[in-house]
Amino acid sequence: MAIVQNPITGRTKKKFGTAVFSKQFGKNVMRSKPMEVKNPQTVGQVTQRNKFATTVNLVRQVLPLINEVYAGSLRKMSPFNKITNNRHEQN
């Protein structure tokens, strides 16, 4: 069920059909659910998923410190996403 604050530009959240509504960094965002999801289990894909899972687990352990370091300095990305993205690009 979608929740709409005002019919034209207001706050909308949750799902309506294949559309997903949310608020991210102060802006209303609409995205669509994928029609099909492929899940290849190739060696390369599994290796990449394992690297990403390791990165996420490490970042979660120091998340309070990361939030303190980046407090208020990021506009379009959360501190968690920023540090995960930086770490992921290095591999």
PDB file of N, CA and C in Angstrom, residues 34-70:
ATOM      1  N   PRO A  34      12.643  -5.086 -10.017  1.00  0.00           N
ATOM      2  CA  PRO A  34      13.072  -5.793 -11.222  1.00  0.00           C
ATOM      3  C   PRO A  34      12.046  -6.848 -11.627  1.00  0.00           C
ATOM      4  N   MET A  35      11.849  -6.994 -12.927  1.00  0.00           N
ATOM      5  CA  MET A  35      10.914  -8.000 -13.421  1.00  0.00           C
ATOM      6  C   MET A  35      11.490  -9.407 -13.283  1.00  0.00           C
ATOM      7  N   GLU A  36      12.786  -9.525 -13.535  1.00  0.00           N
ATOM      8  CA  GLU A  36      13.469 -10.813 -13.421  1.00  0.00           C
ATOM      9  C   GLU A  36      14.769 -10.613 -12.681  1.00  0.00           C
ATOM     10  N   VAL A  37      15.143 -11.585 -11.884  1.00  0.00           N
ATOM     11  CA  VAL A  37      16.417 -11.530 -11.187  1.00  0.00           C
ATOM     12  C   VAL A  37      17.200 -12.778 -11.555  1.00  0.00           C
ATOM     13  N   LYS A  38      18.395 -12.570 -12.086  1.00  0.00           N
ATOM     14  CA  LYS A  38      19.261 -13.696 -12.409  1.00  0.00           C
ATOM     15  C   LYS A  38      20.293 -13.815 -11.309  1.00  0.00           C
ATOM     16  N   ASN A  39      20.610 -15.022 -10.925  1.00  0.00           N
ATOM     17  CA  ASN A  39      21.531 -15.253  -9.832  1.00  0.00           C
ATOM     18  C   ASN A  39      22.604 -16.248 -10.274  1.00  0.00           C
ATOM     19  N   PRO A  40      23.543 -15.802 -11.116  1.00  0.00           N
ATOM     20  CA  PRO A  40      24.573 -16.732 -11.571  1.00  0.00           C
ATOM     21  C   PRO A  40      25.489 -17.139 -10.422  1.00  0.00           C
ATOM     22  N   GLN A  41      25.829 -18.388 -10.379  1.00  0.00           N
ATOM     23  CA  GLN A  41      26.717 -18.900  -9.333  1.00  0.00           C
ATOM     24  C   GLN A  41      28.090 -19.228  -9.925  1.00  0.00           C
ATOM     25  N   THR A  42      28.572 -18.360 -10.819  1.00  0.00           N
ATOM     26  CA  THR A  42      29.890 -18.585 -11.399  1.00  0.00           C
ATOM     27  C   THR A  42      30.957 -18.354 -10.337  1.00  0.00           C
ATOM     28  N   VAL A  43      32.148 -18.878 -10.567  1.00  0.00           N
ATOM     29  CA  VAL A  43      33.246 -18.721  -9.617  1.00  0.00           C
ATOM     30  C   VAL A  43      33.551 -17.239  -9.399  1.00  0.00           C
ATOM     31  N   GLY A  44      33.596 -16.468 -10.475  1.00  0.00           N
ATOM     32  CA  GLY A  44      33.883 -15.044 -10.368  1.00  0.00           C
ATOM     33  C   GLY A  44      32.825 -14.293  -9.569  1.00  0.00           C
ATOM     34  N   GLN A  45      31.557 -14.618  -9.806  1.00  0.00           N
ATOM     35  CA  GLN A  45      30.463 -13.943  -9.096  1.00  0.00           C
ATOM     36  C   GLN A  45      30.479 -14.290  -7.608  1.00  0.00           C
ATOM     37  N   VAL A  46      30.694 -15.542  -7.287  1.00  0.00           N
ATOM     38  CA  VAL A  46      30.750 -15.959  -5.881  1.00  0.00           C
ATOM     39  C   VAL A  46      31.936 -15.307  -5.183  1.00  0.00           C
ATOM     40  N   THR A  47      33.073 -15.225  -5.852  1.00  0.00           N
ATOM     41  CA  THR A  47      34.251 -14.563  -5.280  1.00  0.00           C
ATOM     42  C   THR A  47      33.952 -13.098  -4.996  1.00  0.00           C
ATOM     43  N   GLN A  48      33.332 -12.413  -5.945  1.00  0.00           N
ATOM     44  CA  GLN A  48      32.995 -11.001  -5.769  1.00  0.00           C
ATOM     45  C   GLN A  48      32.012 -10.800  -4.625  1.00  0.00           C
ATOM     46  N   ARG A  49      31.009 -11.660  -4.532  1.00  0.00           N
ATOM     47  CA  ARG A  49      30.037 -11.556  -3.432  1.00  0.00           C
ATOM     48  C   ARG A  49      30.712 -11.772  -2.080  1.00  0.00           C
ATOM     49  N   ASN A  50      31.646 -12.702  -2.020  1.00  0.00           N
ATOM     50  CA  ASN A  50      32.368 -12.949  -0.769  1.00  0.00           C
ATOM     51  C   ASN A  50      33.219 -11.746  -0.376  1.00  0.00           C
ATOM     52  N   LYS A  51      33.884 -11.123  -1.352  1.00  0.00           N
ATOM     53  CA  LYS A  51      34.675  -9.916  -1.067  1.00  0.00           C
ATOM     54  C   LYS A  51      33.782  -8.808  -0.523  1.00  0.00           C
ATOM     55  N   PHE A  52      32.636  -8.619  -1.160  1.00  0.00           N
ATOM     56  CA  PHE A  52      31.724  -7.564  -0.739  1.00  0.00           C
ATOM     57  C   PHE A  52      31.170  -7.849   0.657  1.00  0.00           C
ATOM     58  N   ALA A  53      30.829  -9.105   0.936  1.00  0.00           N
ATOM     59  CA  ALA A  53      30.314  -9.475   2.260  1.00  0.00           C
ATOM     60  C   ALA A  53      31.360  -9.224   3.337  1.00  0.00           C
ATOM     61  N   THR A  54      32.623  -9.528   3.051  1.00  0.00           N
ATOM     62  CA  THR A  54      33.709  -9.275   3.997  1.00  0.00           C
ATOM     63  C   THR A  54      33.844  -7.782   4.267  1.00  0.00           C
ATOM     64  N   THR A  55      33.792  -6.983   3.214  1.00  0.00           N
ATOM     65  CA  THR A  55      33.878  -5.528   3.360  1.00  0.00           C
ATOM     66  C   THR A  55      32.743  -5.001   4.231  1.00  0.00           C
ATOM     67  N   VAL A  56      31.530  -5.431   3.959  1.00  0.00           N
ATOM     68  CA  VAL A  56      30.366  -4.963   4.719  1.00  0.00           C
ATOM     69  C   VAL A  56      30.492  -5.355   6.189  1.00  0.00           C
ATOM     70  N   ASN A  57      30.930  -6.573   6.468  1.00  0.00           N
ATOM     71  CA  ASN A  57      31.089  -7.012   7.858  1.00  0.00           C
ATOM     72  C   ASN A  57      32.138  -6.188   8.588  1.00  0.00           C
ATOM     73  N   LEU A  58      33.240  -5.866   7.924  1.00  0.00           N
ATOM     74  CA  LEU A  58      34.278  -5.038   8.548  1.00  0.00           C
ATOM     75  C   LEU A  58      33.774  -3.624   8.820  1.00  0.00           C
ATOM     76  N   VAL A  59      33.081  -3.047   7.856  1.00  0.00           N
ATOM     77  CA  VAL A  59      32.576  -1.682   8.011  1.00  0.00           C
ATOM     78  C   VAL A  59      31.546  -1.611   9.138  1.00  0.00           C
ATOM     79  N   ARG A  60      30.694  -2.614   9.261  1.00  0.00           N
ATOM     80  CA  ARG A  60      29.683  -2.616  10.324  1.00  0.00           C
ATOM     81  C   ARG A  60      30.317  -2.600  11.713  1.00  0.00           C
ATOM     82  N   GLN A  61      31.488  -3.202  11.852  1.00  0.00           N
ATOM     83  CA  GLN A  61      32.152  -3.253  13.155  1.00  0.00           C
ATOM     84  C   GLN A  61      32.635  -1.881  13.609  1.00  0.00           C
ATOM     85  N   VAL A  62      32.939  -0.997  12.681  1.00  0.00           N
ATOM     86  CA  VAL A  62      33.446   0.335  13.031  1.00  0.00           C
ATOM     87  C   VAL A  62      32.480   1.444  12.600  1.00  0.00           C
ATOM     88  N   LEU A  63      31.226   1.103  12.407  1.00  0.00           N
ATOM     89  CA  LEU A  63      30.242   2.066  11.913  1.00  0.00           C
ATOM     90  C   LEU A  63      30.101   3.312  12.790  1.00  0.00           C
ATOM     91  N   PRO A  64      30.080   3.207  14.120  1.00  0.00           N
ATOM     92  CA  PRO A  64      29.986   4.438  14.921  1.00  0.00           C
ATOM     93  C   PRO A  64      31.147   5.410  14.651  1.00  0.00           C
ATOM     94  N   LEU A  65      32.349   4.888  14.486  1.00  0.00           N
ATOM     95  CA  LEU A  65      33.507   5.725  14.179  1.00  0.00           C
ATOM     96  C   LEU A  65      33.358   6.368  12.798  1.00  0.00           C
ATOM     97  N   ILE A  66      32.915   5.605  11.830  1.00  0.00           N
ATOM     98  CA  ILE A  66      32.720   6.114  10.468  1.00  0.00           C
ATOM     99  C   ILE A  66      31.679   7.234  10.466  1.00  0.00           C
ATOM    100  N   ASN A  67      30.570   7.027  11.181  1.00  0.00           N
ATOM    101  CA  ASN A  67      29.531   8.063  11.257  1.00  0.00           C
ATOM    102  C   ASN A  67      30.075   9.340  11.886  1.00  0.00           C
ATOM    103  N   GLU A  68      30.929   9.199  12.889  1.00  0.00           N
ATOM    104  CA  GLU A  68      31.519  10.366  13.551  1.00  0.00           C
ATOM    105  C   GLU A  68      32.464  11.113  12.609  1.00  0.00           C
ATOM    106  N   VAL A  69      33.285  10.381  11.865  1.00  0.00           N
ATOM    107  CA  VAL A  69      34.255  10.994  10.948  1.00  0.00           C
ATOM    108  C   VAL A  69      33.542  11.761   9.832  1.00  0.00           C
ATOM    109  N   TYR A  70      32.497  11.173   9.263  1.00  0.00           N
ATOM    110  CA  TYR A  70      31.801  11.787   8.132  1.00  0.00           C
ATOM    111  C   TYR A  70      30.606  12.640   8.547  1.00  0.00           C
TER     112      TYR A  70
END
